Structures are given as C-alpha cells and as structure tokens.
Amino acid sequence: MVAAINTCDTTFDNITLKSGSNSNSYYLAAMGHKLVIGENVTTELHTSGSGYYFYICGGGSSATVAKTDVTVLSGSWAALNLGNFASGTIKGDAKLKIDGAYFSGTIRCSYKNAAINGDVYMDLQNITGSGSIYGGSSNNGKNYGDMT
C-alpha cells in the first residue's frame, strides 16, 4: 500500500501510524514534495505473521519529480529511498536529514533502476537499527550529481 503525498509538503508530528493486514509493506511516498517526519512519530505494526513494515520514499514508484527533500526525526522504519523505489527520475537535487530514528533496513539514494540527476545532500545523525546505509545506490539505481 502506498500513501502518496501528491499535492503539498507534509509534516507528521505526535502521531502513531498503524499498519493494516492487507499488504506486506506500507510506503509514505512524498512524490517530490517536502516530507518531514517530526517529533514523537511512532509506527505500530500488525501483529500476525512477520508483521508489516513502513518505508519512506522521497519520490514514488516510477515517478518523475523535480526534487526530493526528506527529514526524519523519530520513528521506526523498514527502509528509506531518497529517490524512487522503482524506476523513474528525480530531475534535481535530493536532500535527506535523519536525526534520531530507527531503521531495520537500508537507507539509500536510488533503487531499482531509479535515477537522481541532481546533487545529493545527506545529514545523518543518531541513527539506530540493523540496516545499511548506501551513500549511492543499489539494484541498478543511478546517481549522477555530487554527494555532500
């Protein structure tokens, strides 16, 4: 299930996001708009089977967007794709700030044939969890700009 943020910049503060039982993953897809996961955001997983997980995505699925700007200050997340989680292009710059969140999976710029054409800016602090951090890409994702 994808919760796409299609029309405006969005901030979540002081909220619990709960997964249902109808999908094995949930995506918060910013679709190129600014996404801020602020203070006191928690995720509650469905308890049957292995549970269902929340992913954060600056772009979308096979989307073409002008830029991405994602900030994560709290919560427990499966993974984060700064660009798209499938093919598609971020035409401009991509910005990521994480300070105080848990990730069980990978934090990466591009994934699965997606591309970021602009520069990438990453400010990563106080991250806990068992996942990996890729300054670049995985599964044929491409970054064409500089990284800071």
mmCIF file of N, CA and C in Angstrom:
data_model
loop_
_atom_site.group_PDB
_atom_site.id
_atom_site.type_symbol
_atom_site.label_atom_id
_atom_site.label_comp_id
_atom_site.label_asym_id
_atom_site.label_seq_id
_atom_site.Cartn_x
_atom_site.Cartn_y
_atom_site.Cartn_z
ATOM 1 N N MET A 1 0.848 -1.169 0.000
ATOM 2 C CA MET A 1 0.000 0.000 0.000
ATOM 3 C C MET A 1 0.894 1.233 0.000
ATOM 4 N N VAL A 2 0.576 2.193 -0.851
ATOM 5 C CA VAL A 2 1.338 3.428 -0.936
ATOM 6 C C VAL A 2 0.455 4.581 -0.490
ATOM 7 N N ALA A 3 0.928 5.342 0.481
ATOM 8 C CA ALA A 3 0.266 6.583 0.870
ATOM 9 C C ALA A 3 1.020 7.698 0.169
ATOM 10 N N ALA A 4 0.532 8.149 -0.975
ATOM 11 C CA ALA A 4 1.224 9.161 -1.760
ATOM 12 C C ALA A 4 0.823 10.555 -1.303
ATOM 13 N N ILE A 5 1.807 11.413 -1.157
ATOM 14 C CA ILE A 5 1.589 12.798 -0.756
ATOM 15 C C ILE A 5 1.732 13.614 -2.034
ATOM 16 N N ASN A 6 0.642 13.739 -2.776
ATOM 17 C CA ASN A 6 0.706 14.245 -4.144
ATOM 18 C C ASN A 6 0.674 15.747 -4.299
ATOM 19 N N THR A 7 0.104 16.476 -3.364
ATOM 20 C CA THR A 7 -0.223 17.856 -3.659
ATOM 21 C C THR A 7 0.519 18.906 -2.849
ATOM 22 N N CYS A 8 1.177 18.530 -1.765
ATOM 23 C CA CYS A 8 1.784 19.572 -0.937
ATOM 24 C C CYS A 8 2.859 18.997 -0.021
ATOM 25 N N ASP A 9 3.648 19.881 0.554
ATOM 26 C CA ASP A 9 4.610 19.492 1.576
ATOM 27 C C ASP A 9 3.832 18.975 2.789
ATOM 28 N N THR A 10 4.408 17.996 3.500
ATOM 29 C CA THR A 10 3.683 17.352 4.607
ATOM 30 C C THR A 10 4.605 17.153 5.796
ATOM 31 N N THR A 11 4.073 17.421 6.992
ATOM 32 C CA THR A 11 4.779 17.178 8.242
ATOM 33 C C THR A 11 3.914 16.308 9.136
ATOM 34 N N PHE A 12 4.524 15.260 9.691
ATOM 35 C CA PHE A 12 3.877 14.416 10.696
ATOM 36 C C PHE A 12 4.544 14.704 12.041
ATOM 37 N N ASP A 13 3.761 15.018 13.068
ATOM 38 C CA ASP A 13 4.232 15.195 14.436
ATOM 39 C C ASP A 13 3.227 14.547 15.377
ATOM 40 N N ASN A 14 3.715 13.966 16.470
ATOM 41 C CA ASN A 14 2.838 13.465 17.537
ATOM 42 C C ASN A 14 1.712 12.582 16.998
ATOM 43 N N ILE A 15 2.078 11.540 16.275
ATOM 44 C CA ILE A 15 1.088 10.657 15.659
ATOM 45 C C ILE A 15 1.604 9.224 15.656
ATOM 46 N N THR A 16 0.683 8.269 15.717
ATOM 47 C CA THR A 16 1.021 6.859 15.552
ATOM 48 C C THR A 16 0.446 6.390 14.222
ATOM 49 N N LEU A 17 1.305 5.865 13.349
ATOM 50 C CA LEU A 17 0.885 5.285 12.076
ATOM 51 C C LEU A 17 0.739 3.790 12.277
ATOM 52 N N LYS A 18 -0.444 3.244 11.968
ATOM 53 C CA LYS A 18 -0.715 1.823 12.192
ATOM 54 C C LYS A 18 -0.847 1.101 10.863
ATOM 55 N N SER A 19 -0.177 -0.048 10.767
ATOM 56 C CA SER A 19 -0.309 -0.859 9.554
ATOM 57 C C SER A 19 -1.545 -1.737 9.652
ATOM 58 N N GLY A 20 -2.113 -2.043 8.506
ATOM 59 C CA GLY A 20 -3.223 -2.976 8.434
ATOM 60 C C GLY A 20 -2.714 -4.360 8.110
ATOM 61 N N SER A 21 -3.601 -5.239 7.745
ATOM 62 C CA SER A 21 -3.197 -6.618 7.458
ATOM 63 C C SER A 21 -3.359 -6.969 5.985
ATOM 64 N N ASN A 22 -3.535 -5.982 5.104
ATOM 65 C CA ASN A 22 -3.822 -6.272 3.698
ATOM 66 C C ASN A 22 -2.621 -6.136 2.772
ATOM 67 N N SER A 23 -1.439 -5.870 3.284
ATOM 68 C CA SER A 23 -0.263 -5.709 2.436
ATOM 69 C C SER A 23 0.971 -6.048 3.255
ATOM 70 N N ASN A 24 2.064 -6.396 2.584
ATOM 71 C CA ASN A 24 3.263 -6.725 3.342
ATOM 72 C C ASN A 24 4.184 -5.532 3.542
ATOM 73 N N SER A 25 3.835 -4.379 2.997
ATOM 74 C CA SER A 25 4.638 -3.190 3.235
ATOM 75 C C SER A 25 3.792 -1.943 2.986
ATOM 76 N N TYR A 26 4.164 -0.866 3.662
ATOM 77 C CA TYR A 26 3.481 0.407 3.542
ATOM 78 C C TYR A 26 4.512 1.476 3.208
ATOM 79 N N TYR A 27 4.216 2.289 2.203
ATOM 80 C CA TYR A 27 5.137 3.319 1.746
ATOM 81 C C TYR A 27 4.544 4.700 1.978
ATOM 82 N N LEU A 28 5.322 5.591 2.563
ATOM 83 C CA LEU A 28 4.998 7.006 2.581
ATOM 84 C C LEU A 28 5.781 7.608 1.428
ATOM 85 N N ALA A 29 5.116 7.914 0.337
ATOM 86 C CA ALA A 29 5.766 8.401 -0.871
ATOM 87 C C ALA A 29 5.522 9.896 -1.005
ATOM 88 N N ALA A 30 6.575 10.699 -0.874
ATOM 89 C CA ALA A 30 6.444 12.153 -0.888
ATOM 90 C C ALA A 30 6.175 12.722 -2.277
ATOM 91 N N MET A 31 6.433 11.973 -3.313
ATOM 92 C CA MET A 31 6.191 12.397 -4.699
ATOM 93 C C MET A 31 6.862 13.743 -5.008
ATOM 94 N N GLY A 32 8.070 13.950 -4.428
ATOM 95 C CA GLY A 32 8.833 15.156 -4.703
ATOM 96 C C GLY A 32 8.508 16.333 -3.801
ATOM 97 N N HIS A 33 7.495 16.214 -2.971
ATOM 98 C CA HIS A 33 7.181 17.275 -2.020
ATOM 99 C C HIS A 33 8.018 17.088 -0.760
ATOM 100 N N LYS A 34 8.186 18.138 0.007
ATOM 101 C CA LYS A 34 8.947 18.040 1.250
ATOM 102 C C LYS A 34 8.169 17.178 2.234
ATOM 103 N N LEU A 35 8.869 16.196 2.808
ATOM 104 C CA LEU A 35 8.274 15.303 3.805
ATOM 105 C C LEU A 35 9.090 15.413 5.080
ATOM 106 N N VAL A 36 8.419 15.753 6.193
ATOM 107 C CA VAL A 36 9.066 15.825 7.495
ATOM 108 C C VAL A 36 8.367 14.843 8.427
ATOM 109 N N ILE A 37 9.121 13.868 8.896
ATOM 110 C CA ILE A 37 8.666 13.000 9.978
ATOM 111 C C ILE A 37 9.253 13.642 11.225
ATOM 112 N N GLY A 38 8.418 14.381 11.948
ATOM 113 C CA GLY A 38 8.893 15.205 13.056
ATOM 114 C C GLY A 38 9.015 14.434 14.356
ATOM 115 N N GLU A 39 8.787 15.136 15.446
ATOM 116 C CA GLU A 39 8.951 14.577 16.789
ATOM 117 C C GLU A 39 7.773 13.663 17.159
ATOM 118 N N ASN A 40 8.086 12.643 17.946
ATOM 119 C CA ASN A 40 7.083 11.753 18.542
ATOM 120 C C ASN A 40 6.194 11.047 17.521
ATOM 121 N N VAL A 41 6.792 10.603 16.426
ATOM 122 C CA VAL A 41 6.066 9.787 15.452
ATOM 123 C C VAL A 41 6.428 8.332 15.719
ATOM 124 N N THR A 42 5.415 7.489 15.885
ATOM 125 C CA THR A 42 5.643 6.064 16.109
ATOM 126 C C THR A 42 4.911 5.259 15.051
ATOM 127 N N THR A 43 5.387 4.053 14.848
ATOM 128 C CA THR A 43 4.710 3.131 13.941
ATOM 129 C C THR A 43 4.303 1.899 14.724
ATOM 130 N N GLU A 44 3.116 1.421 14.427
ATOM 131 C CA GLU A 44 2.593 0.243 15.090
ATOM 132 C C GLU A 44 2.319 -0.807 14.027
ATOM 133 N N LEU A 45 3.002 -1.948 14.157
ATOM 134 C CA LEU A 45 2.910 -2.991 13.145
ATOM 135 C C LEU A 45 1.795 -3.976 13.453
ATOM 136 N N HIS A 46 1.179 -4.473 12.380
ATOM 137 C CA HIS A 46 0.202 -5.548 12.515
ATOM 138 C C HIS A 46 0.900 -6.745 13.144
ATOM 139 N N THR A 47 0.259 -7.458 14.031
ATOM 140 C CA THR A 47 0.957 -8.469 14.825
ATOM 141 C C THR A 47 0.886 -9.887 14.277
ATOM 142 N N SER A 48 0.120 -10.158 13.242
ATOM 143 C CA SER A 48 0.063 -11.534 12.736
ATOM 144 C C SER A 48 1.227 -11.792 11.775
ATOM 145 N N GLY A 49 1.671 -13.021 11.722
ATOM 146 C CA GLY A 49 2.775 -13.373 10.827
ATOM 147 C C GLY A 49 4.040 -12.635 11.206
ATOM 148 N N SER A 50 4.771 -12.179 10.205
ATOM 149 C CA SER A 50 6.025 -11.471 10.474
ATOM 150 C C SER A 50 5.813 -9.973 10.669
ATOM 151 N N GLY A 51 4.590 -9.524 10.584
ATOM 152 C CA GLY A 51 4.314 -8.092 10.718
ATOM 153 C C GLY A 51 4.480 -7.377 9.396
ATOM 154 N N TYR A 52 4.020 -6.162 9.340
ATOM 155 C CA TYR A 52 4.110 -5.348 8.132
ATOM 156 C C TYR A 52 4.876 -4.086 8.472
ATOM 157 N N TYR A 53 5.573 -3.536 7.486
ATOM 158 C CA TYR A 53 6.565 -2.515 7.766
ATOM 159 C C TYR A 53 6.308 -1.226 7.000
ATOM 160 N N PHE A 54 6.825 -0.148 7.515
ATOM 161 C CA PHE A 54 6.697 1.160 6.885
ATOM 162 C C PHE A 54 8.009 1.564 6.220
ATOM 163 N N TYR A 55 7.905 2.036 4.975
ATOM 164 C CA TYR A 55 9.030 2.538 4.200
ATOM 165 C C TYR A 55 8.801 4.018 3.914
ATOM 166 N N ILE A 56 9.882 4.780 3.752
ATOM 167 C CA ILE A 56 9.796 6.188 3.390
ATOM 168 C C ILE A 56 10.450 6.356 2.026
ATOM 169 N N CYS A 57 9.813 7.140 1.177
ATOM 170 C CA CYS A 57 10.313 7.342 -0.179
ATOM 171 C C CYS A 57 10.170 8.816 -0.557
ATOM 172 N N GLY A 58 11.255 9.451 -0.989
ATOM 173 C CA GLY A 58 11.201 10.852 -1.390
ATOM 174 C C GLY A 58 10.482 11.071 -2.706
ATOM 175 N N GLY A 59 10.565 10.095 -3.582
ATOM 176 C CA GLY A 59 9.856 10.167 -4.866
ATOM 177 C C GLY A 59 8.582 9.353 -4.794
ATOM 178 N N GLY A 60 8.498 8.325 -5.609
ATOM 179 C CA GLY A 60 7.329 7.449 -5.632
ATOM 180 C C GLY A 60 7.703 6.154 -6.319
ATOM 181 N N SER A 61 6.754 5.548 -6.964
ATOM 182 C CA SER A 61 7.009 4.349 -7.752
ATOM 183 C C SER A 61 7.031 4.759 -9.215
ATOM 184 N N SER A 62 8.196 4.715 -9.823
ATOM 185 C CA SER A 62 8.355 5.061 -11.241
ATOM 186 C C SER A 62 7.930 6.496 -11.539
ATOM 187 N N ALA A 63 8.125 7.400 -10.604
ATOM 188 C CA ALA A 63 7.715 8.796 -10.773
ATOM 189 C C ALA A 63 8.850 9.627 -11.364
ATOM 190 N N THR A 64 8.487 10.734 -11.995
ATOM 191 C CA THR A 64 9.443 11.754 -12.382
ATOM 192 C C THR A 64 9.056 13.003 -11.615
ATOM 193 N N VAL A 65 9.949 13.458 -10.748
ATOM 194 C CA VAL A 65 9.672 14.636 -9.916
ATOM 195 C C VAL A 65 10.856 15.588 -9.992
ATOM 196 N N ALA A 66 10.612 16.846 -9.615
ATOM 197 C CA ALA A 66 11.645 17.883 -9.732
ATOM 198 C C ALA A 66 12.767 17.696 -8.726
ATOM 199 N N LYS A 67 12.441 17.313 -7.473
ATOM 200 C CA LYS A 67 13.442 17.213 -6.411
ATOM 201 C C LYS A 67 12.855 16.395 -5.268
ATOM 202 N N THR A 68 13.682 16.067 -4.274
ATOM 203 C CA THR A 68 13.178 15.448 -3.052
ATOM 204 C C THR A 68 13.831 16.117 -1.858
ATOM 205 N N ASP A 69 13.086 16.138 -0.739
ATOM 206 C CA ASP A 69 13.581 16.736 0.498
ATOM 207 C C ASP A 69 12.896 15.999 1.649
ATOM 208 N N VAL A 70 13.634 15.138 2.330
ATOM 209 C CA VAL A 70 13.068 14.286 3.380
ATOM 210 C C VAL A 70 13.827 14.511 4.685
ATOM 211 N N THR A 71 13.074 14.710 5.778
ATOM 212 C CA THR A 71 13.635 14.823 7.122
ATOM 213 C C THR A 71 12.947 13.800 8.012
ATOM 214 N N VAL A 72 13.740 13.032 8.762
ATOM 215 C CA VAL A 72 13.191 12.031 9.685
ATOM 216 C C VAL A 72 13.819 12.266 11.056
ATOM 217 N N LEU A 73 12.980 12.619 12.042
ATOM 218 C CA LEU A 73 13.468 12.931 13.385
ATOM 219 C C LEU A 73 13.014 11.923 14.434
ATOM 220 N N SER A 74 12.165 10.988 14.075
ATOM 221 C CA SER A 74 11.694 9.990 15.034
ATOM 222 C C SER A 74 11.068 8.822 14.283
ATOM 223 N N GLY A 75 10.728 7.781 15.021
ATOM 224 C CA GLY A 75 10.027 6.644 14.450
ATOM 225 C C GLY A 75 10.916 5.455 14.171
ATOM 226 N N SER A 76 10.250 4.337 13.881
ATOM 227 C CA SER A 76 10.910 3.087 13.497
ATOM 228 C C SER A 76 10.453 2.753 12.089
ATOM 229 N N TRP A 77 11.411 2.537 11.194
ATOM 230 C CA TRP A 77 11.123 2.392 9.772
ATOM 231 C C TRP A 77 11.845 1.183 9.207
ATOM 232 N N ALA A 78 11.286 0.612 8.156
ATOM 233 C CA ALA A 78 11.937 -0.518 7.495
ATOM 234 C C ALA A 78 13.104 -0.035 6.649
ATOM 235 N N ALA A 79 12.871 0.970 5.812
ATOM 236 C CA ALA A 79 13.918 1.448 4.908
ATOM 237 C C ALA A 79 13.536 2.818 4.389
ATOM 238 N N LEU A 80 14.504 3.460 3.717
ATOM 239 C CA LEU A 80 14.260 4.764 3.122
ATOM 240 C C LEU A 80 14.949 4.831 1.777
ATOM 241 N N ASN A 81 14.202 5.228 0.758
ATOM 242 C CA ASN A 81 14.749 5.522 -0.559
ATOM 243 C C ASN A 81 14.591 7.017 -0.771
ATOM 244 N N LEU A 82 15.686 7.734 -0.893
ATOM 245 C CA LEU A 82 15.615 9.175 -1.089
ATOM 246 C C LEU A 82 14.978 9.511 -2.431
ATOM 247 N N GLY A 83 15.234 8.702 -3.427
ATOM 248 C CA GLY A 83 14.597 8.876 -4.740
ATOM 249 C C GLY A 83 13.351 8.019 -4.831
ATOM 250 N N ASN A 84 13.209 7.293 -5.914
ATOM 251 C CA ASN A 84 12.066 6.415 -6.138
ATOM 252 C C ASN A 84 12.351 5.007 -5.628
ATOM 253 N N PHE A 85 11.295 4.225 -5.401
ATOM 254 C CA PHE A 85 11.525 2.838 -5.023
ATOM 255 C C PHE A 85 11.382 1.908 -6.213
ATOM 256 N N ALA A 86 11.227 2.438 -7.389
ATOM 257 C CA ALA A 86 11.302 1.683 -8.641
ATOM 258 C C ALA A 86 11.823 2.674 -9.686
ATOM 259 N N SER A 87 11.752 2.336 -10.944
ATOM 260 C CA SER A 87 12.293 3.215 -11.982
ATOM 261 C C SER A 87 11.655 4.597 -11.911
ATOM 262 N N GLY A 88 12.286 5.555 -12.526
ATOM 263 C CA GLY A 88 11.816 6.938 -12.510
ATOM 264 C C GLY A 88 12.987 7.857 -12.239
ATOM 265 N N THR A 89 12.744 9.166 -12.269
ATOM 266 C CA THR A 89 13.838 10.124 -12.184
ATOM 267 C C THR A 89 13.519 11.272 -11.236
ATOM 268 N N ILE A 90 14.505 11.617 -10.421
ATOM 269 C CA ILE A 90 14.494 12.858 -9.668
ATOM 270 C C ILE A 90 15.321 13.821 -10.516
ATOM 271 N N LYS A 91 14.706 14.842 -11.102
ATOM 272 C CA LYS A 91 15.397 15.709 -12.051
ATOM 273 C C LYS A 91 16.399 16.645 -11.390
ATOM 274 N N GLY A 92 16.157 17.049 -10.148
ATOM 275 C CA GLY A 92 17.035 17.991 -9.463
ATOM 276 C C GLY A 92 17.725 17.369 -8.271
ATOM 277 N N ASP A 93 17.932 18.202 -7.249
ATOM 278 C CA ASP A 93 18.663 17.773 -6.060
ATOM 279 C C ASP A 93 17.801 16.923 -5.132
ATOM 280 N N ALA A 94 18.484 16.136 -4.319
ATOM 281 C CA ALA A 94 17.828 15.276 -3.331
ATOM 282 C C ALA A 94 18.471 15.542 -1.968
ATOM 283 N N LYS A 95 17.632 15.878 -0.969
ATOM 284 C CA LYS A 95 18.142 16.210 0.364
ATOM 285 C C LYS A 95 17.553 15.260 1.392
ATOM 286 N N LEU A 96 18.423 14.798 2.302
ATOM 287 C CA LEU A 96 17.985 13.892 3.357
ATOM 288 C C LEU A 96 18.619 14.302 4.677
ATOM 289 N N LYS A 97 17.784 14.422 5.713
ATOM 290 C CA LYS A 97 18.272 14.644 7.070
ATOM 291 C C LYS A 97 17.612 13.610 7.963
ATOM 292 N N ILE A 98 18.432 12.863 8.700
ATOM 293 C CA ILE A 98 17.929 11.927 9.705
ATOM 294 C C ILE A 98 18.655 12.237 10.999
ATOM 295 N N ASP A 99 17.883 12.397 12.065
ATOM 296 C CA ASP A 99 18.472 12.657 13.383
ATOM 297 C C ASP A 99 17.555 12.056 14.443
ATOM 298 N N GLY A 100 17.839 10.816 14.835
ATOM 299 C CA GLY A 100 17.086 10.200 15.917
ATOM 300 C C GLY A 100 16.005 9.244 15.478
ATOM 301 N N ALA A 101 16.267 8.374 14.531
ATOM 302 C CA ALA A 101 15.281 7.397 14.073
ATOM 303 C C ALA A 101 15.906 6.005 14.024
ATOM 304 N N TYR A 102 15.052 4.988 13.990
ATOM 305 C CA TYR A 102 15.471 3.587 13.914
ATOM 306 C C TYR A 102 15.132 3.065 12.522
ATOM 307 N N PHE A 103 16.098 2.375 11.886
ATOM 308 C CA PHE A 103 15.881 1.744 10.584
ATOM 309 C C PHE A 103 16.328 0.295 10.650
ATOM 310 N N SER A 104 15.413 -0.624 10.373
ATOM 311 C CA SER A 104 15.767 -2.043 10.347
ATOM 312 C C SER A 104 16.351 -2.444 9.000
ATOM 313 N N GLY A 105 16.121 -1.637 7.981
ATOM 314 C CA GLY A 105 16.607 -1.930 6.638
ATOM 315 C C GLY A 105 17.498 -0.821 6.116
ATOM 316 N N THR A 106 17.623 -0.752 4.810
ATOM 317 C CA THR A 106 18.600 0.086 4.127
ATOM 318 C C THR A 106 18.132 1.531 3.953
ATOM 319 N N ILE A 107 19.070 2.449 4.120
ATOM 320 C CA ILE A 107 18.898 3.852 3.754
ATOM 321 C C ILE A 107 19.737 4.043 2.502
ATOM 322 N N ARG A 108 19.120 4.498 1.409
ATOM 323 C CA ARG A 108 19.861 4.625 0.150
ATOM 324 C C ARG A 108 19.314 5.773 -0.686
ATOM 325 N N CYS A 109 20.099 6.185 -1.673
ATOM 326 C CA CYS A 109 19.680 7.269 -2.563
ATOM 327 C C CYS A 109 18.734 6.761 -3.639
ATOM 328 N N SER A 110 19.199 5.874 -4.476
ATOM 329 C CA SER A 110 18.405 5.372 -5.599
ATOM 330 C C SER A 110 18.295 3.859 -5.535
ATOM 331 N N TYR A 111 17.248 3.340 -6.136
ATOM 332 C CA TYR A 111 16.969 1.908 -6.040
ATOM 333 C C TYR A 111 16.217 1.436 -7.276
ATOM 334 N N LYS A 112 16.473 0.221 -7.691
ATOM 335 C CA LYS A 112 15.742 -0.455 -8.781
ATOM 336 C C LYS A 112 15.566 0.400 -10.023
ATOM 337 N N ASN A 113 16.650 0.724 -10.677
ATOM 338 C CA ASN A 113 16.635 1.450 -11.953
ATOM 339 C C ASN A 113 16.165 2.895 -11.850
ATOM 340 N N ALA A 114 16.060 3.443 -10.664
ATOM 341 C CA ALA A 114 15.700 4.849 -10.491
ATOM 342 C C ALA A 114 16.962 5.709 -10.597
ATOM 343 N N ALA A 115 16.786 6.997 -10.896
ATOM 344 C CA ALA A 115 17.940 7.886 -11.052
ATOM 345 C C ALA A 115 17.710 9.204 -10.324
ATOM 346 N N ILE A 116 18.803 9.765 -9.809
ATOM 347 C CA ILE A 116 18.815 11.130 -9.286
ATOM 348 C C ILE A 116 19.792 11.909 -10.156
ATOM 349 N N ASN A 117 19.283 12.906 -10.888
ATOM 350 C CA ASN A 117 20.127 13.664 -11.808
ATOM 351 C C ASN A 117 20.867 14.816 -11.137
ATOM 352 N N GLY A 118 20.359 15.316 -10.025
ATOM 353 C CA GLY A 118 20.986 16.440 -9.331
ATOM 354 C C GLY A 118 21.956 15.977 -8.267
ATOM 355 N N ASP A 119 22.352 16.906 -7.417
ATOM 356 C CA ASP A 119 23.261 16.600 -6.321
ATOM 357 C C ASP A 119 22.494 15.988 -5.154
ATOM 358 N N VAL A 120 23.216 15.227 -4.323
ATOM 359 C CA VAL A 120 22.635 14.570 -3.154
ATOM 360 C C VAL A 120 23.273 15.156 -1.902
ATOM 361 N N TYR A 121 22.437 15.576 -0.959
ATOM 362 C CA TYR A 121 22.888 16.122 0.323
ATOM 363 C C TYR A 121 22.343 15.239 1.435
ATOM 364 N N MET A 122 23.230 14.662 2.238
ATOM 365 C CA MET A 122 22.807 13.777 3.320
ATOM 366 C C MET A 122 23.406 14.247 4.641
ATOM 367 N N ASP A 123 22.553 14.410 5.661
ATOM 368 C CA ASP A 123 22.961 14.746 7.016
ATOM 369 C C ASP A 123 22.389 13.656 7.912
ATOM 370 N N LEU A 124 23.224 12.711 8.304
ATOM 371 C CA LEU A 124 22.768 11.517 9.030
ATOM 372 C C LEU A 124 23.381 11.495 10.421
ATOM 373 N N GLN A 125 22.512 11.511 11.452
ATOM 374 C CA GLN A 125 22.972 11.513 12.835
ATOM 375 C C GLN A 125 22.034 10.679 13.700
ATOM 376 N N ASN A 126 22.592 10.086 14.739
ATOM 377 C CA ASN A 126 21.813 9.378 15.759
ATOM 378 C C ASN A 126 20.850 8.349 15.179
ATOM 379 N N ILE A 127 21.338 7.564 14.221
ATOM 380 C CA ILE A 127 20.528 6.508 13.610
ATOM 381 C C ILE A 127 20.831 5.202 14.333
ATOM 382 N N THR A 128 19.787 4.486 14.710
ATOM 383 C CA THR A 128 19.953 3.165 15.299
ATOM 384 C C THR A 128 19.283 2.140 14.395
ATOM 385 N N GLY A 129 19.611 0.871 14.621
ATOM 386 C CA GLY A 129 18.999 -0.210 13.856
ATOM 387 C C GLY A 129 20.031 -1.132 13.254
ATOM 388 N N SER A 130 19.541 -2.073 12.484
ATOM 389 C CA SER A 130 20.392 -3.116 11.921
ATOM 390 C C SER A 130 20.606 -2.968 10.424
ATOM 391 N N GLY A 131 20.099 -1.911 9.822
ATOM 392 C CA GLY A 131 20.198 -1.755 8.376
ATOM 393 C C GLY A 131 21.522 -1.174 7.924
ATOM 394 N N SER A 132 21.655 -1.056 6.611
ATOM 395 C CA SER A 132 22.851 -0.498 5.982
ATOM 396 C C SER A 132 22.563 0.907 5.477
ATOM 397 N N ILE A 133 23.622 1.682 5.275
ATOM 398 C CA ILE A 133 23.499 2.999 4.674
ATOM 399 C C ILE A 133 24.317 3.001 3.398
ATOM 400 N N TYR A 134 23.657 3.301 2.271
ATOM 401 C CA TYR A 134 24.328 3.428 0.983
ATOM 402 C C TYR A 134 24.332 4.896 0.604
ATOM 403 N N GLY A 135 25.498 5.495 0.505
ATOM 404 C CA GLY A 135 25.578 6.864 0.017
ATOM 405 C C GLY A 135 25.221 6.931 -1.450
ATOM 406 N N GLY A 136 25.322 5.807 -2.117
ATOM 407 C CA GLY A 136 24.988 5.736 -3.530
ATOM 408 C C GLY A 136 23.684 5.002 -3.743
ATOM 409 N N SER A 137 23.733 3.964 -4.544
ATOM 410 C CA SER A 137 22.525 3.292 -4.985
ATOM 411 C C SER A 137 22.674 1.787 -4.891
ATOM 412 N N SER A 138 21.568 1.096 -5.087
ATOM 413 C CA SER A 138 21.600 -0.362 -5.157
ATOM 414 C C SER A 138 20.583 -0.832 -6.184
ATOM 415 N N ASN A 139 20.727 -2.062 -6.632
ATOM 416 C CA ASN A 139 19.830 -2.671 -7.627
ATOM 417 C C ASN A 139 19.673 -1.801 -8.871
ATOM 418 N N ASN A 140 20.784 -1.367 -9.449
ATOM 419 C CA ASN A 140 20.827 -0.595 -10.688
ATOM 420 C C ASN A 140 20.312 0.829 -10.578
ATOM 421 N N GLY A 141 20.186 1.362 -9.386
ATOM 422 C CA GLY A 141 19.867 2.781 -9.233
ATOM 423 C C GLY A 141 21.081 3.613 -9.634
ATOM 424 N N LYS A 142 20.843 4.870 -10.016
ATOM 425 C CA LYS A 142 21.944 5.710 -10.504
ATOM 426 C C LYS A 142 21.875 7.102 -9.884
ATOM 427 N N ASN A 143 23.034 7.611 -9.478
ATOM 428 C CA ASN A 143 23.168 8.981 -9.007
ATOM 429 C C ASN A 143 24.164 9.684 -9.928
ATOM 430 N N TYR A 144 23.755 10.804 -10.523
ATOM 431 C CA TYR A 144 24.600 11.482 -11.492
ATOM 432 C C TYR A 144 25.273 12.734 -10.962
ATOM 433 N N GLY A 145 24.812 13.271 -9.847
ATOM 434 C CA GLY A 145 25.372 14.509 -9.317
ATOM 435 C C GLY A 145 26.437 14.250 -8.265
ATOM 436 N N ASP A 146 26.839 15.313 -7.595
ATOM 437 C CA ASP A 146 27.789 15.230 -6.498
ATOM 438 C C ASP A 146 27.070 14.842 -5.214
ATOM 439 N N MET A 147 27.845 14.334 -4.232
ATOM 440 C CA MET A 147 27.268 13.981 -2.947
ATOM 441 C C MET A 147 27.970 14.755 -1.852
ATOM 442 N N THR A 148 27.154 15.310 -0.949
ATOM 443 C CA THR A 148 27.675 16.032 0.209
ATOM 444 C C THR A 148 27.100 15.424 1.464
#
